[in-house]
Amino acid sequence: MTPLQRVGRWIGDHLVLALGVLVIVYLVVPIAIVALMSFNDSSGSRNVYKFQEFTVSNWANPCKPEGLCDAVSTSIQIGLLATIVATTLGTLAAFALARHRFRGRSGANMLIFLPMASPEIVMGSSLLALFVAAGFGGQLGFWTIFIAHVMFCLSFVIITVKARLSGLDDNLEQAAMDLYATEAQTFWRVTFPLVFPGILAAALLSFSLSFDDFIISNLNAGQTVTFPMFVWGAAQRGVPMQVNVIGTAMFVIALALVLAGGWNQRRRATAKAA
Amino acid sequence: MSQVDEVLHQHRERAQTRDLRLEGLTKEFASFTAVKALDLVVPTGTFFALLGPSGCGKTTTLRMVAGLETPTSGRILLGDDDVTYTKPYKRPVNTVFQNYALFPHLDIAENVAFGLKRRGIKDVKGAVAEMLELTELSTQATKTPGQLSGGQQQRVALARALINRPEVLLLDEPLGALDLKLRRSMQVELKRIQSEVGLTFVHVTHDQEEAMTMADVVAVMNGGVIEQMGSPTELYDNPRTTFVANFLGQSNLVAGEIIGVDGDVVKADMHGTTVSVPRERAHATSGKGWIGVRPEKVLIARTGERIDAPGNHMTGAVVTDASFIGVSTQYRVRMAWGQEITAFEQNTGLREVLAPGTPVDVSWRPEFAFLLDASQDVTAGLGEV
């Protein structure tokens, strides 16, 4: 093997790995910066985007900036409510669309994509127009945001659950009925456990979409401030370092959930194999 | 007696006297009729096969018995109970599905226990262990279906149904997905289990060899109706229609003019040769007919040589093709009237393989022939699966 070939071989062997590492760095660096900045002591400096000095005071007093924790709490409340309502309605709708033939089914299947496909600014402004036209212009706030979030989360839930359902062998339900399971037992013993991962994924997706949404919320919020709106507002003057604390905490919680899920799955697999 | 034993015992008691009866069973779908006024009795404890090409209505029939399909008209009876419209979970009937339909989120033991648990039996461990033993799956109890091979999955599906001791066990092409060797051994296995547990098995298949190997009674279905029903030997030796003659094994069908009944035989003129067919194998007694004979019953010999058959010798035939397959040789022979017929000859070692072009005489023993009505399509059932 000539040295040139050897170099070629080395590159060939390590290129994919190197690219993979680069991509992961690309994904992780912004998060790392957020985590780092959450420990930044920005007091006494005018440039808040520069790391000055290490401190844990941001973590000790995350609610120090006025309105921050209220905004986070509003976002979490809207997120949870919207997730519960959208996941329930969406799951029911997905079952109807996947299992039954009825007039308007294909039309409904198309319309479900609309909220996903249309630009958020369009959805947001038309919802605002709707609320105002319907006489709710004075009541814009928590509940109008909630209604808007349920609307766009529904599409994602229906599509996620429907995909899971269509991958489900309908012979399984027939087999359950054949094995003395009533309709209700068939649903709770066979259908639901098999569709559950899809429903869970849909719920997680709903929550993060709702928590994250800025454009639609901002247009329909009235006096209410959600977390993304707070960050946006704060960014005009200089983001308080506590926002990084909230961001890091959210990330850590999500990571912990994913790890716990994976760990639980592995534990069950080994328990079965043993 | 434990709870399980008690339930199983009651079931067995009842199963003693309960035949499965289908009366005028019909299923119409929007665009076609899948099953046409089917009448059928499956006696308790028999291994019954519904044999037919795809689309003949056999699976629809099975699904109606299971309760997974509602008949358009007609009745399904188990003993004296009319179960035509009974919910599937209220029928003492279990199914082994074609694709097994094992529950992927449950392990093997849980899959097998599913039916007993749904019937409110709490202590299922013993019964499950016994069933896993019977199907040789004891070591797989804690695995999930995805971790098993096709043959193992098939046995789980069987165990899951059998553990309930149904009055009727329905098998929907249960061996279709297995390779040939595994299929053969599973056929033997199924037959063994059936005779051990003594339940009624209704087996749907398009594989005629499978049906004949396993079943006590075979019903050949075609176009939503039963063409003929009987023991495998009966169907093979005495087919009543061209479809059965062609679908079940191979047949040589030669056109002839029926002369008439003569004592125990029916005589027919076949291209100048008068052949006789036993009366009970003649399904037409006048007009034109198809004279049928199975290839292994056809005897050939070089022109002028002795053939060990008391029937007429047909002369002027020529071998057109000979394929030696070890255990036997398959000949294609062109008869004097131009038709090619097939003859299988056992490799007894008495004679070398006759080369194509060899002039031969052809004969068969009259008692092996059968006679069919010529109004039927001579190619019915050919090449269908």
Short mmCIF file of C-alpha atoms in Angstrom, two decimals, chain A residues 8-257:
data_model
loop_
_atom_site.label_atom_id
_atom_site.label_comp_id
_atom_site.label_asym_id
_atom_site.label_seq_id
_atom_site.Cartn_x
_atom_site.Cartn_y
_atom_site.Cartn_z
CA GLY A 8 -6.93 7.78 1.43
CA ARG A 9 -7.96 4.75 3.44
CA TRP A 10 -7.57 6.69 6.71
CA ILE A 11 -9.76 9.49 5.43
CA GLY A 12 -12.26 6.98 4.17
CA ASP A 13 -12.41 5.26 7.53
CA HIS A 14 -12.73 8.43 9.58
CA LEU A 15 -14.61 10.83 7.32
CA VAL A 16 -18.08 9.74 8.37
CA LEU A 17 -17.11 9.88 12.02
CA ALA A 18 -15.57 13.32 11.62
CA LEU A 19 -18.61 14.66 9.80
CA GLY A 20 -20.87 13.17 12.43
CA VAL A 21 -18.93 14.86 15.20
CA LEU A 22 -19.08 18.17 13.33
CA VAL A 23 -22.85 17.91 12.94
CA ILE A 24 -23.28 17.16 16.64
CA VAL A 25 -21.07 20.09 17.57
CA TYR A 26 -23.16 22.26 15.25
CA LEU A 27 -26.32 21.13 17.07
CA VAL A 28 -24.95 21.36 20.58
CA VAL A 29 -22.92 24.57 20.55
CA PRO A 30 -25.93 26.96 20.82
CA ILE A 31 -27.28 24.94 23.74
CA ALA A 32 -23.88 24.93 25.38
CA ILE A 33 -23.72 28.70 25.04
CA VAL A 34 -27.13 29.04 26.68
CA ALA A 35 -26.03 26.79 29.52
CA LEU A 36 -22.80 28.74 29.91
CA MET A 37 -24.54 32.12 29.88
CA SER A 38 -26.88 30.96 32.60
CA PHE A 39 -23.87 31.20 34.90
CA ASN A 40 -22.87 34.63 33.64
CA ASP A 41 -22.79 37.53 36.02
CA SER A 42 -23.92 40.36 33.77
CA SER A 43 -24.40 42.98 36.46
CA GLY A 44 -22.23 46.00 35.98
CA SER A 45 -21.72 45.36 32.29
CA ARG A 46 -23.60 46.90 29.42
CA ASN A 47 -22.90 44.06 27.05
CA VAL A 48 -25.07 41.20 28.30
CA TYR A 49 -23.97 38.87 25.51
CA LYS A 50 -20.45 38.68 26.81
CA PHE A 51 -19.36 36.34 29.55
CA GLN A 52 -18.14 38.41 32.44
CA GLU A 53 -17.82 36.40 35.57
CA PHE A 54 -19.04 33.06 36.89
CA THR A 55 -21.98 33.12 39.29
CA VAL A 56 -24.77 30.86 40.50
CA SER A 57 -26.98 33.78 41.48
CA ASN A 58 -28.99 33.44 38.26
CA TRP A 59 -29.88 29.89 39.24
CA ALA A 60 -30.53 30.92 42.83
CA ASN A 61 -32.98 33.66 41.83
CA PRO A 62 -34.49 32.64 38.50
CA CYS A 63 -37.59 34.78 39.11
CA LYS A 64 -35.69 37.95 39.75
CA PRO A 65 -36.50 39.71 36.45
CA GLU A 66 -40.01 41.07 36.73
CA GLY A 67 -42.61 39.03 34.83
CA LEU A 68 -40.31 36.19 33.80
CA CYS A 69 -41.75 33.49 36.03
CA ASP A 70 -45.29 34.65 35.37
CA ALA A 71 -44.61 34.28 31.67
CA VAL A 72 -43.10 30.82 32.13
CA SER A 73 -46.04 29.76 34.26
CA THR A 74 -48.52 31.07 31.66
CA SER A 75 -46.70 29.18 28.93
CA ILE A 76 -46.66 25.95 30.92
CA GLN A 77 -50.35 26.25 31.76
CA ILE A 78 -51.33 26.93 28.16
CA GLY A 79 -49.00 24.18 26.99
CA LEU A 80 -50.43 21.54 29.32
CA LEU A 81 -54.05 22.49 28.65
CA ALA A 82 -53.58 22.70 24.91
CA THR A 83 -51.72 19.36 24.95
CA ILE A 84 -54.45 17.57 26.87
CA VAL A 85 -57.27 18.94 24.72
CA ALA A 86 -55.47 18.60 21.39
CA THR A 87 -54.21 15.08 22.16
CA THR A 88 -57.64 13.86 23.21
CA LEU A 89 -59.52 15.41 20.31
CA GLY A 90 -56.77 14.57 17.83
CA THR A 91 -56.58 10.93 18.90
CA LEU A 92 -60.32 10.52 18.53
CA ALA A 93 -60.22 12.22 15.14
CA ALA A 94 -57.30 10.03 14.03
CA PHE A 95 -59.27 6.88 14.91
CA ALA A 96 -62.26 8.13 12.96
CA LEU A 97 -60.16 9.04 9.93
CA ALA A 98 -58.14 5.83 9.98
CA ARG A 99 -60.94 3.39 10.77
CA HIS A 100 -64.15 4.63 9.21
CA ARG A 101 -65.27 5.56 5.76
CA PHE A 102 -67.61 8.50 5.71
CA ARG A 103 -68.60 11.36 3.47
CA GLY A 104 -65.98 14.09 3.59
CA ARG A 105 -63.20 11.85 4.88
CA SER A 106 -60.70 12.63 2.15
CA GLY A 107 -61.59 16.32 2.39
CA ALA A 108 -60.96 16.24 6.12
CA ASN A 109 -57.63 14.51 5.54
CA MET A 110 -56.58 17.37 3.29
CA LEU A 111 -57.80 20.15 5.56
CA ILE A 112 -55.80 18.74 8.47
CA PHE A 113 -52.62 19.64 6.66
CA LEU A 114 -53.63 23.28 6.24
CA PRO A 115 -52.57 24.59 9.67
CA MET A 116 -49.20 22.89 9.21
CA ALA A 117 -48.74 24.17 5.70
CA SER A 118 -49.85 27.77 6.05
CA PRO A 119 -47.41 30.39 7.36
CA GLU A 120 -47.87 31.11 11.04
CA ILE A 121 -48.21 34.83 10.44
CA VAL A 122 -51.20 34.12 8.20
CA MET A 123 -52.80 31.79 10.76
CA GLY A 124 -52.14 34.26 13.54
CA SER A 125 -53.54 37.30 11.81
CA SER A 126 -56.61 35.49 10.51
CA LEU A 127 -57.31 34.13 13.99
CA LEU A 128 -57.02 37.66 15.34
CA ALA A 129 -59.43 38.86 12.67
CA LEU A 130 -61.78 36.02 13.62
CA PHE A 131 -61.67 36.78 17.34
CA VAL A 132 -62.24 40.48 16.79
CA ALA A 133 -65.02 39.89 14.28
CA ALA A 134 -66.69 37.49 16.69
CA GLY A 135 -66.68 40.17 19.36
CA PHE A 136 -63.87 38.80 21.50
CA GLY A 137 -61.51 41.64 20.67
CA GLY A 138 -61.63 42.79 24.29
CA GLN A 139 -61.07 39.35 25.75
CA LEU A 140 -57.83 38.49 23.97
CA GLY A 141 -55.53 36.68 26.37
CA PHE A 142 -55.00 33.28 27.95
CA TRP A 143 -58.02 31.60 26.39
CA THR A 144 -57.59 32.95 22.89
CA ILE A 145 -53.97 31.74 22.94
CA PHE A 146 -55.18 28.39 24.24
CA ILE A 147 -57.75 28.10 21.41
CA ALA A 148 -55.12 29.01 18.83
CA HIS A 149 -52.65 26.47 20.22
CA VAL A 150 -55.20 23.65 20.30
CA MET A 151 -55.93 24.43 16.67
CA PHE A 152 -52.41 24.02 15.35
CA CYS A 153 -51.50 21.18 17.71
CA LEU A 154 -54.52 19.20 16.51
CA SER A 155 -53.03 18.77 13.05
CA PHE A 156 -49.81 17.36 14.41
CA VAL A 157 -51.60 15.02 16.80
CA ILE A 158 -53.95 13.68 14.14
CA ILE A 159 -51.15 13.05 11.69
CA THR A 160 -48.87 11.40 14.27
CA VAL A 161 -51.55 9.12 15.71
CA LYS A 162 -52.97 8.30 12.29
CA ALA A 163 -49.53 7.19 11.09
CA ARG A 164 -49.26 4.88 14.09
CA LEU A 165 -52.76 3.51 13.50
CA SER A 166 -52.25 2.83 9.83
CA GLY A 167 -49.15 0.82 10.71
CA LEU A 168 -51.27 -1.30 13.01
CA ASP A 169 -52.36 -4.69 11.69
CA ASP A 170 -56.16 -4.74 12.03
CA ASN A 171 -55.97 -8.51 12.26
CA LEU A 172 -54.71 -7.94 15.81
CA GLU A 173 -58.05 -6.54 16.91
CA GLN A 174 -59.88 -9.35 15.17
CA ALA A 175 -57.59 -11.83 16.89
CA ALA A 176 -58.39 -10.24 20.25
CA MET A 177 -62.13 -10.48 19.60
CA ASP A 178 -61.64 -14.05 18.48
CA LEU A 179 -59.94 -14.68 21.82
CA TYR A 180 -62.97 -13.62 23.88
CA ALA A 181 -62.07 -9.94 24.31
CA THR A 182 -65.09 -7.65 24.15
CA GLU A 183 -64.90 -4.44 22.14
CA ALA A 184 -63.81 -2.49 25.22
CA GLN A 185 -61.23 -5.09 26.25
CA THR A 186 -59.92 -5.20 22.71
CA PHE A 187 -59.42 -1.46 22.76
CA TRP A 188 -57.73 -1.23 26.16
CA ARG A 189 -55.72 -4.46 25.94
CA VAL A 190 -54.58 -4.37 22.34
CA THR A 191 -55.34 -1.22 20.38
CA PHE A 192 -54.48 1.38 23.00
CA PRO A 193 -51.16 -0.12 24.17
CA LEU A 194 -50.06 -0.41 20.56
CA VAL A 195 -51.08 3.13 19.62
CA PHE A 196 -49.87 4.66 22.90
CA PRO A 197 -46.32 5.46 21.74
CA GLY A 198 -47.88 7.50 18.93
CA ILE A 199 -50.18 9.32 21.33
CA LEU A 200 -47.29 10.05 23.69
CA ALA A 201 -45.15 11.37 20.86
CA ALA A 202 -48.06 13.54 19.74
CA ALA A 203 -48.51 14.93 23.26
CA LEU A 204 -44.81 15.79 23.64
CA LEU A 205 -44.82 17.41 20.23
CA SER A 206 -47.93 19.42 21.14
CA PHE A 207 -46.41 20.68 24.35
CA SER A 208 -43.19 21.81 22.77
CA LEU A 209 -45.02 23.44 19.85
CA SER A 210 -47.28 25.30 22.24
CA PHE A 211 -44.50 26.31 24.62
CA ASP A 212 -42.39 27.50 21.72
CA ASP A 213 -44.98 29.41 19.73
CA PHE A 214 -44.39 33.12 19.34
CA ILE A 215 -46.04 34.51 16.22
CA ILE A 216 -49.58 33.22 16.67
CA SER A 217 -49.47 33.83 20.42
CA ASN A 218 -48.18 37.35 20.03
CA LEU A 219 -51.01 38.30 17.68
CA ASN A 220 -53.73 36.87 19.91
CA ALA A 221 -52.34 37.50 23.36
CA GLY A 222 -53.87 40.81 24.34
CA GLN A 223 -52.20 41.73 27.65
CA THR A 224 -51.05 38.17 28.39
CA VAL A 225 -47.34 37.45 28.11
CA THR A 226 -46.01 33.99 27.31
CA PHE A 227 -42.39 32.97 27.79
CA PRO A 228 -41.36 33.47 24.14
CA MET A 229 -43.05 36.87 24.17
CA PHE A 230 -41.19 37.79 27.35
CA VAL A 231 -37.88 36.84 25.79
CA TRP A 232 -38.69 38.82 22.69
CA GLY A 233 -39.65 41.84 24.74
CA ALA A 234 -36.59 41.55 26.93
CA ALA A 235 -34.31 41.21 23.95
CA GLN A 236 -35.06 44.82 23.04
CA ARG A 237 -33.25 45.93 26.20
CA GLY A 238 -30.92 43.04 26.86
CA VAL A 239 -31.97 39.55 27.79
CA PRO A 240 -31.72 38.83 31.53
CA MET A 241 -29.42 35.92 32.24
CA GLN A 242 -32.29 34.10 33.99
CA VAL A 243 -33.79 33.40 30.56
CA ASN A 244 -30.77 31.20 29.98
CA VAL A 245 -31.51 29.46 33.25
CA ILE A 246 -35.05 28.69 32.12
CA GLY A 247 -33.77 27.54 28.73
CA THR A 248 -31.13 25.29 30.27
CA ALA A 249 -33.62 23.86 32.75
CA MET A 250 -36.07 23.05 29.96
CA PHE A 251 -33.32 21.33 28.03
CA VAL A 252 -32.19 19.31 31.03
CA ILE A 253 -35.76 18.22 31.80
CA ALA A 254 -36.32 17.12 28.20
CA LEU A 255 -33.01 15.27 28.17
CA ALA A 256 -33.86 13.55 31.46
CA LEU A 257 -37.22 12.45 30.08
#
